[in-house]
Tab-separated table of C-alpha atoms in Angstrom:
chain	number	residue	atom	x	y	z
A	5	UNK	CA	168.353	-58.915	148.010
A	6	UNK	CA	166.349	-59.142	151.402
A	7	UNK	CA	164.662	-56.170	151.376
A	8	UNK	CA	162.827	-57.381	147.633
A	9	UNK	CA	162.032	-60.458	149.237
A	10	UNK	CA	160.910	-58.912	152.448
A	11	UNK	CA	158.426	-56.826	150.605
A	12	UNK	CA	157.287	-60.021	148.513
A	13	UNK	CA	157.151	-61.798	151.976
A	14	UNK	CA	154.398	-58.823	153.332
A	15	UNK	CA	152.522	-58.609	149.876
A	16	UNK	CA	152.300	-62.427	150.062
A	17	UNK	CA	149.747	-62.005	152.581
A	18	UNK	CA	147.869	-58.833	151.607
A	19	UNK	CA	147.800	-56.516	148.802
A	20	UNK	CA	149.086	-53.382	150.983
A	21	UNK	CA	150.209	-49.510	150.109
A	22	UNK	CA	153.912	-48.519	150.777
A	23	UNK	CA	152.582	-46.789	153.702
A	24	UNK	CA	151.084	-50.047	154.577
A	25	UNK	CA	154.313	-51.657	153.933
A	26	UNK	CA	155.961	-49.377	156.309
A	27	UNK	CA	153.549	-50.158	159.608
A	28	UNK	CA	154.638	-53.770	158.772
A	29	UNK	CA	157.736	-53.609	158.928
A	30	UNK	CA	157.917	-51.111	161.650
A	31	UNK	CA	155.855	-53.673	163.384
A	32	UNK	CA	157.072	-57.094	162.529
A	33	UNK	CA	160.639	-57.076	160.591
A	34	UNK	CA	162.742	-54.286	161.733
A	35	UNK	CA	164.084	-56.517	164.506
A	36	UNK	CA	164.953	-58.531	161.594
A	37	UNK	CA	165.643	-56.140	158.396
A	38	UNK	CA	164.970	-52.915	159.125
A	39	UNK	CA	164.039	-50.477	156.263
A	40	UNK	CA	163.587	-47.030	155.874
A	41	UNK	CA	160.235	-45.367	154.177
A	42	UNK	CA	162.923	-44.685	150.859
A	43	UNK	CA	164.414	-48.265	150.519
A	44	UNK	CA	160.743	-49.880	150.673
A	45	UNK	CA	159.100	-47.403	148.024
A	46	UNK	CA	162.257	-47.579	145.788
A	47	UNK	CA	161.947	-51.511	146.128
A	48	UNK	CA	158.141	-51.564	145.514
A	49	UNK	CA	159.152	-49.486	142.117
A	50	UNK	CA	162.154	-52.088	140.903
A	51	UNK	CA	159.440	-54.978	142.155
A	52	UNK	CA	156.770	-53.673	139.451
A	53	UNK	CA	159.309	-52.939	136.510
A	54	UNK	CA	160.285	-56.184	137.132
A	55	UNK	CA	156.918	-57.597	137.139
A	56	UNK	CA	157.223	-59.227	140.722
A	57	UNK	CA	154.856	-56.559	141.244
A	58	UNK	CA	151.448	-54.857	140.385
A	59	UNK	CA	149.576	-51.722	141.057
A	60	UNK	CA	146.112	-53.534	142.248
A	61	UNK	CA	144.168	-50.230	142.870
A	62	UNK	CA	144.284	-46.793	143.116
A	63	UNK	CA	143.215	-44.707	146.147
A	64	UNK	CA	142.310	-40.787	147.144
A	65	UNK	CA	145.857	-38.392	146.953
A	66	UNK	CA	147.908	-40.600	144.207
A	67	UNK	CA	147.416	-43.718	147.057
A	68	UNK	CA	148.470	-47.277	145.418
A	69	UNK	CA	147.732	-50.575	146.455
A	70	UNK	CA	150.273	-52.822	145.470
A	71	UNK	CA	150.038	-56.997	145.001
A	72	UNK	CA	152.275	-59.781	144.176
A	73	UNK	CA	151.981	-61.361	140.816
A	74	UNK	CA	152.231	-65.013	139.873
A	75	UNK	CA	156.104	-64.042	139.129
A	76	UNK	CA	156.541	-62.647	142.313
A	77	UNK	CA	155.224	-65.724	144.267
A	78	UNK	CA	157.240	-68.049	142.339
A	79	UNK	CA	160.381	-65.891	143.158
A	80	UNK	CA	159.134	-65.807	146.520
A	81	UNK	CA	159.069	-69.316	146.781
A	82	UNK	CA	162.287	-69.665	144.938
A	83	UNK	CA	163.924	-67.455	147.446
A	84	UNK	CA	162.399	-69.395	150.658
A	85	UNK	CA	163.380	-73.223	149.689
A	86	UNK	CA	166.095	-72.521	147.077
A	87	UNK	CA	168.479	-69.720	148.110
A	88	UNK	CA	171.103	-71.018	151.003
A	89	UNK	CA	170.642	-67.809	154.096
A	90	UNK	CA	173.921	-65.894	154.005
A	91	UNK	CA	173.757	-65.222	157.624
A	92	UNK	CA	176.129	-62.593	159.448
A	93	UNK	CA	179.819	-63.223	157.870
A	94	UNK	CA	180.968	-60.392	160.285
A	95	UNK	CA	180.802	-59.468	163.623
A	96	UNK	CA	182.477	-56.549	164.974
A	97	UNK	CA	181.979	-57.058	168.467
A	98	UNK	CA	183.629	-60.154	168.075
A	99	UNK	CA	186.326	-59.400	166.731
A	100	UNK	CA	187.131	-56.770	169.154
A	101	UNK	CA	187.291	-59.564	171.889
A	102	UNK	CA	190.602	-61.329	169.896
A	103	UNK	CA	192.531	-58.299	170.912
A	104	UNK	CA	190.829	-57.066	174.390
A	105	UNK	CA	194.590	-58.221	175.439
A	106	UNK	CA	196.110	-54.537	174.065
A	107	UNK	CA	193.926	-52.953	176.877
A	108	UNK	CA	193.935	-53.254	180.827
A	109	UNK	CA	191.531	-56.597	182.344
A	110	UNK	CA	189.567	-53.912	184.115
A	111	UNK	CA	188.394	-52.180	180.337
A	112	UNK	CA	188.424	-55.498	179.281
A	113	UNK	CA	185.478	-56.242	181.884
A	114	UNK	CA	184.312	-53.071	181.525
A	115	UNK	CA	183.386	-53.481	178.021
A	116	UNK	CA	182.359	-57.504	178.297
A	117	UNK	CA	179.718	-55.900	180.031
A	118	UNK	CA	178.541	-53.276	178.511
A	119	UNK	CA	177.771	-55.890	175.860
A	120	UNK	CA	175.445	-57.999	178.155
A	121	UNK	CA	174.180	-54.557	179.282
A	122	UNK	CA	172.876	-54.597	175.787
A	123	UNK	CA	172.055	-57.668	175.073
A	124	UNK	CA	170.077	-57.418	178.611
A	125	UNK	CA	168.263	-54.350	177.007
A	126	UNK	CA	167.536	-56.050	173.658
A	127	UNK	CA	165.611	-59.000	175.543
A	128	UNK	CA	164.016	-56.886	177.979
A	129	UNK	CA	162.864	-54.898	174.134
A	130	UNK	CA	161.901	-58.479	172.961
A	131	UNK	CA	159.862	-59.306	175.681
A	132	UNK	CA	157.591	-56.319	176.139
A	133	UNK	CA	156.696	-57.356	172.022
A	134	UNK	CA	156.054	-60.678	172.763
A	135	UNK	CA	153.699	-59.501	175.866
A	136	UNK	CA	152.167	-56.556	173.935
A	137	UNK	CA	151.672	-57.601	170.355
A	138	UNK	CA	148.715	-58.772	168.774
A	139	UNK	CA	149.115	-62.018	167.982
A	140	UNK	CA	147.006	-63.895	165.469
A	141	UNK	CA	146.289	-66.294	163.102
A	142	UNK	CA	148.104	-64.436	160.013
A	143	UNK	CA	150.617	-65.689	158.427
A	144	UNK	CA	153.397	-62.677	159.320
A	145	UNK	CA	152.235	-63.257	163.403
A	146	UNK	CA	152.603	-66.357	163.800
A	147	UNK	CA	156.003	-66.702	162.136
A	148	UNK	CA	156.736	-63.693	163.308
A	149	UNK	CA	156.326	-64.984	166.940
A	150	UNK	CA	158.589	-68.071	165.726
A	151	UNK	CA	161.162	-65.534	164.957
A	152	UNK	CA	160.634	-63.596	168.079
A	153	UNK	CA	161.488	-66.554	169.523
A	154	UNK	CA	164.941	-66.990	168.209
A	155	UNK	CA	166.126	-63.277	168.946
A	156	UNK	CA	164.984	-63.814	172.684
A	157	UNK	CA	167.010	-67.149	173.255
A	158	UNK	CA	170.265	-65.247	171.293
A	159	UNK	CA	169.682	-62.484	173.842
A	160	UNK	CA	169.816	-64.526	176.741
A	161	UNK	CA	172.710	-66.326	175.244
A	162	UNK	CA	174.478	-63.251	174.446
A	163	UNK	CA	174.282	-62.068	177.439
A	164	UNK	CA	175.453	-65.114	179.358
A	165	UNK	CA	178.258	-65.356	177.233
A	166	UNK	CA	179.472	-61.644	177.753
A	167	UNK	CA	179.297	-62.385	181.757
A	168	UNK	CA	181.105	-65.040	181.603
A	169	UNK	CA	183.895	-63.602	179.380
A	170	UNK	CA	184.186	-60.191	181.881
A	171	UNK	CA	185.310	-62.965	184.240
A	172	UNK	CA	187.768	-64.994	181.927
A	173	UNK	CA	189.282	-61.742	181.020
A	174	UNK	CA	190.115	-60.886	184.852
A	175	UNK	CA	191.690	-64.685	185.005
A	176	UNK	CA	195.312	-64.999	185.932
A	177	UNK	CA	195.720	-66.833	182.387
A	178	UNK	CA	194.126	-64.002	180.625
A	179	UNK	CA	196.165	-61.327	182.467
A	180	UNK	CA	199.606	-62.810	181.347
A	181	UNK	CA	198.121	-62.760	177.834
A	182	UNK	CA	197.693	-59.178	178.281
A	183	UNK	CA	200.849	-58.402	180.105
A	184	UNK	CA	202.734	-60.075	177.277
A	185	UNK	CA	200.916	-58.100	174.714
A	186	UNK	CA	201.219	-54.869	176.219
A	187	UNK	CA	204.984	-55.437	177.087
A	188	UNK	CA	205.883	-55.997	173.191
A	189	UNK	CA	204.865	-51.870	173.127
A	190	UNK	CA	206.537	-50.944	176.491
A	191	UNK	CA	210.324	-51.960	175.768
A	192	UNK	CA	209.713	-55.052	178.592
A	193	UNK	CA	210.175	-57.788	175.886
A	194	UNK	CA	212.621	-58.433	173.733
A	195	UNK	CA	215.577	-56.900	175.623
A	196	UNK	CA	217.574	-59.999	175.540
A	197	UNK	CA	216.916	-61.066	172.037
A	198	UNK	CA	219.872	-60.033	169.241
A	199	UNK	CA	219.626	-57.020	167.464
A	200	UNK	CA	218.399	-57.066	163.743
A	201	UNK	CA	220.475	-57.429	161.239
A	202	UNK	CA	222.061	-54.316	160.600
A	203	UNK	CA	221.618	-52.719	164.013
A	204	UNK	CA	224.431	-52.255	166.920
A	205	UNK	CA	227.045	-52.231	164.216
């Protein structure tokens, strides 16, 4: 339900065409939520069945200019103080770290960071916006710079995390882990233990 709310979000501040719609996103919220050219027109057509929406002028070569109606601001607003953020329930990354144990310390590292490799890269990406944008007194840029904000510090985070795990994973605690895991595949555990129950006889 973003994406509807995103486009109610950019109309909020200016009536705007769906190519409109796509330089602002392109330029402000695709950091955030990107969308392709499809997914905004298609919403900008379920936003005016539904009446969140209005054509507010026509233009040369079939060009519309779209606006948000009284229902659309009020689901808007709905949306921003009412509706609890659902935030990331899954992170695959993540969960590949749990079982980093099944491969060597040295892949281990070697994939901790590539991760702050990225992270590095997304920052560096963030930065060069926050130097080069045009930043004014509109609503979408200065919120926009608030939320610029936020994906800087989680870069910088990210990758200070990742750093420090490529060294945790190359700890003599972290390398037992591993040789334990890897030794349940390799016949070195479980030699001693009795055999199931209908085996050996």
């Amino acid at each position: 339900m973003s994406l509807r709310h995103a486009v109610l979000g950019l109309l909020a501040e200016s009536p705007a065409s769906g190519y409109d719609l796509m330089k602002m996103f392109n330029a402000s919220l695709a950091n955030v939520w990107p969308a392709t050219q499809s997914q905004v027109y298609g919403e900008l057509s379920k936003l005016t069945t539904a009446g969140l929406v209005e054509v507010a002028a026509h233009g040369p070569r079939g060009r519309k200019e779209y606006a948000i109606t009284d229902d659309g601001l009020a689901e808007l607003r709905h949306w921003l103080t009412e509706v609890e953020p659902s935030g990331p329930p899954r992170h695959d990354g993540l969960l590949r770290v749990f079982f980093l144990g099944i491969v060597t310390p040295l892949e281990a590292q070697t994939f901790l960071l590539h991760q702050a490799e990225r992270a590095a890269h997304t920052r560096t990406t963030l930065e060069h916006l926050e130097e080069t944008a045009e930043w004014d007194e509109e609503m979408i840029s200065v919120y926009g710079r608030i939320a610029l904000e936020y994906g800087l510090r989680i870069s910088a985070m990210q990758e200070e995390w990742a750093r420090w795990a490529a060294d945790e994973v190359t700890s003599a605690k972290a390398r037992k882990a591993s040789e334990l895991a890897q030794a349940q595949h390799s016949g070195q555990e479980g030699q001693d233990e009795e055999a199931r129950p209908g085996e050996g006889k």
